[in-house]
Tab-separated table of C-alpha atoms in Angstrom:
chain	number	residue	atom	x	y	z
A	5	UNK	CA	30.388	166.335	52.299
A	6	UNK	CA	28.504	168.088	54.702
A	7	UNK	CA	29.068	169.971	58.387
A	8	UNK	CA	28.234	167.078	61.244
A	9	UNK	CA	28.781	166.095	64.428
A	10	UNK	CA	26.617	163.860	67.080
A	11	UNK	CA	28.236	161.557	69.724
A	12	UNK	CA	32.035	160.586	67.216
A	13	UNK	CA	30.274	158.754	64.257
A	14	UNK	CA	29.617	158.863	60.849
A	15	UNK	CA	28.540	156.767	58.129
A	16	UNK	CA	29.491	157.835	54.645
A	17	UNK	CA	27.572	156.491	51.517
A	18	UNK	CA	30.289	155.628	48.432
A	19	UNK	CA	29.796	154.100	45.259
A	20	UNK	CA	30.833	150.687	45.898
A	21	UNK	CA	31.051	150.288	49.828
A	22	UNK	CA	29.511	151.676	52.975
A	23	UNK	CA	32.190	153.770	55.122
A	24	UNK	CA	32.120	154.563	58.631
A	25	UNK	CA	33.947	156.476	60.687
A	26	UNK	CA	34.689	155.878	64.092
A	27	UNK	CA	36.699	156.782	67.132
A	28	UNK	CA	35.188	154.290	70.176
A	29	UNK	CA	33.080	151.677	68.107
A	30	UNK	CA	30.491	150.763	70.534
A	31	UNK	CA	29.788	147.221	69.390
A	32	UNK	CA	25.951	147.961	69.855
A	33	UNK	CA	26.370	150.918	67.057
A	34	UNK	CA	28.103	149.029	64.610
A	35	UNK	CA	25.745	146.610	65.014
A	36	UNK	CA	22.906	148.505	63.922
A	37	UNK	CA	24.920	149.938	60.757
A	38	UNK	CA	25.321	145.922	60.081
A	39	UNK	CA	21.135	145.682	60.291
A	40	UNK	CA	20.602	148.875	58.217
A	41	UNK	CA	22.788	147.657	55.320
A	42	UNK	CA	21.494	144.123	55.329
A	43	UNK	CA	17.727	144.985	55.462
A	44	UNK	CA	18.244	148.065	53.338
A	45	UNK	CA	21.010	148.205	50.675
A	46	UNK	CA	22.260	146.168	48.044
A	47	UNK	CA	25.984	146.990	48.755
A	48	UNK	CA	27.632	144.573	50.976
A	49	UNK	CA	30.831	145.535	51.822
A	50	UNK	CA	31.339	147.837	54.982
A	51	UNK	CA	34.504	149.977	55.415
A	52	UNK	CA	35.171	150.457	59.210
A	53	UNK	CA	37.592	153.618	59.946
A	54	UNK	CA	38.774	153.396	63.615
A	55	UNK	CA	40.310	156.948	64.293
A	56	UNK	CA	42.741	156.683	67.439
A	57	UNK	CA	44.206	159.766	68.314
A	58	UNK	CA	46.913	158.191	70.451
A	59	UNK	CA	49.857	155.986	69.542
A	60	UNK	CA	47.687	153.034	70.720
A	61	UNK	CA	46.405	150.255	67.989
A	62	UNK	CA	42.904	148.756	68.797
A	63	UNK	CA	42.601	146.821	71.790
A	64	UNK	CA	41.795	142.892	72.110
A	65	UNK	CA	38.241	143.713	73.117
A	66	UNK	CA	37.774	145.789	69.688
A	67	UNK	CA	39.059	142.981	67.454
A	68	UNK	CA	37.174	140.409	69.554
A	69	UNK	CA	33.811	142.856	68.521
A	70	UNK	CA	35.028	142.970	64.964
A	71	UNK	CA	35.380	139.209	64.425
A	72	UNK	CA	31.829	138.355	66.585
A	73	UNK	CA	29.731	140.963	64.374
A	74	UNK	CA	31.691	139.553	61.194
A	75	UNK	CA	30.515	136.077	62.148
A	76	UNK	CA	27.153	137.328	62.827
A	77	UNK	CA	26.743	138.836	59.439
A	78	UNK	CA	28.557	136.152	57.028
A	79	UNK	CA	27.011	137.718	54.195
A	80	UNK	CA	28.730	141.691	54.283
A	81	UNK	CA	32.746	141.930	54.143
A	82	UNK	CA	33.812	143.395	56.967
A	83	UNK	CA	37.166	145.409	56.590
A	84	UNK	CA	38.268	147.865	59.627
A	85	UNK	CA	41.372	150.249	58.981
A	86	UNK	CA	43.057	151.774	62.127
A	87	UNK	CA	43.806	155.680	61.012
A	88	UNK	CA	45.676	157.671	63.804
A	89	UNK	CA	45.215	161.069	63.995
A	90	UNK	CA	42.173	163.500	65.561
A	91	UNK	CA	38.773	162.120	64.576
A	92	UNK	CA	36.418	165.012	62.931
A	93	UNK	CA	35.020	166.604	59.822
A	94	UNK	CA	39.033	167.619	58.996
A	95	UNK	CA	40.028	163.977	58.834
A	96	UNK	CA	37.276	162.608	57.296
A	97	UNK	CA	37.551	164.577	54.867
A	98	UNK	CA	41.384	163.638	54.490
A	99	UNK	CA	40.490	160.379	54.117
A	100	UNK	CA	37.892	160.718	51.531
A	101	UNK	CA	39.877	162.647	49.389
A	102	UNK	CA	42.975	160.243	49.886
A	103	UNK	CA	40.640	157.502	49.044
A	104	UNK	CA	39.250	158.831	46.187
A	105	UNK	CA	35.856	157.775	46.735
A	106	UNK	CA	33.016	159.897	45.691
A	107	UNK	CA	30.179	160.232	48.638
A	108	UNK	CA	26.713	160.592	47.839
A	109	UNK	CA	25.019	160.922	51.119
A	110	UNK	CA	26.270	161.893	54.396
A	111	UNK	CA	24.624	160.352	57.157
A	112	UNK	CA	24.797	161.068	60.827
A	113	UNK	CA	24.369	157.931	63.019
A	114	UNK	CA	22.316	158.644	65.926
A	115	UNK	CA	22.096	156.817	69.303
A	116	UNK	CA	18.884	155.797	68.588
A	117	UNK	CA	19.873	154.921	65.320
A	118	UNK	CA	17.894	156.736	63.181
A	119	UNK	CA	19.455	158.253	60.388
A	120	UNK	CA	18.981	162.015	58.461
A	121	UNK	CA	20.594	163.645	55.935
A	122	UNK	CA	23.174	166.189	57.379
């Protein structure tokens, strides 16, 4: 895995499943990751890590986002997995390794969504 950073999200390519990492989830982001997969991938199974650095789990509004997009796109499994802890390259990195899954690509989502290879 590479060095990244840009605006608290990343999206990790595995061998199996799409991963990404998250400590805010704007609806609008995860939204486009949602597009990207289903107009560009064959994998359809998208890992959502929600980081939260405090003691607090996700709020109402976050699940509410969660079920809409998962109703919106019937056709990719949407799983989301609250981590707590500091949300960066350390952690990610924590999590991959405790995962065991092998990444391929690191991508960097940008606001504008375009992606590149970090």
């Amino acid at each position: 895995m590479g060095r990244f950073s840009s605006g608290g999200e990343y999206f990790v390519i595995g061998d199996y499943e799409y991963v990404f990492f998250t400590d805010h989830g704007d609806i609008s982001v995860l939204n486009h990751v949602l597009t990207y997969i289903r107009e560009n991938e064959h994998a359809r199974k998208l890992k959502i890590v929600w980081i939260i650095e405090n003691a607090e789990n996700l709020s109402a509004k976050a699940l509410r986002d969660i079920d809409d997009l998962d109703r919106a796109y019937p056709d990719i499994k949407i799983e989301v997995v609250e981590e707590k802890g500091t949300f960066g390259p350390s952690k990610i990195k924590e999590l991959s390794n405790r995962w065991k899954f092998r990444s391929i690509l690191c991508l960097s989502v940008l606001q504008a969504i375009s992606f590149r290879i970090v």
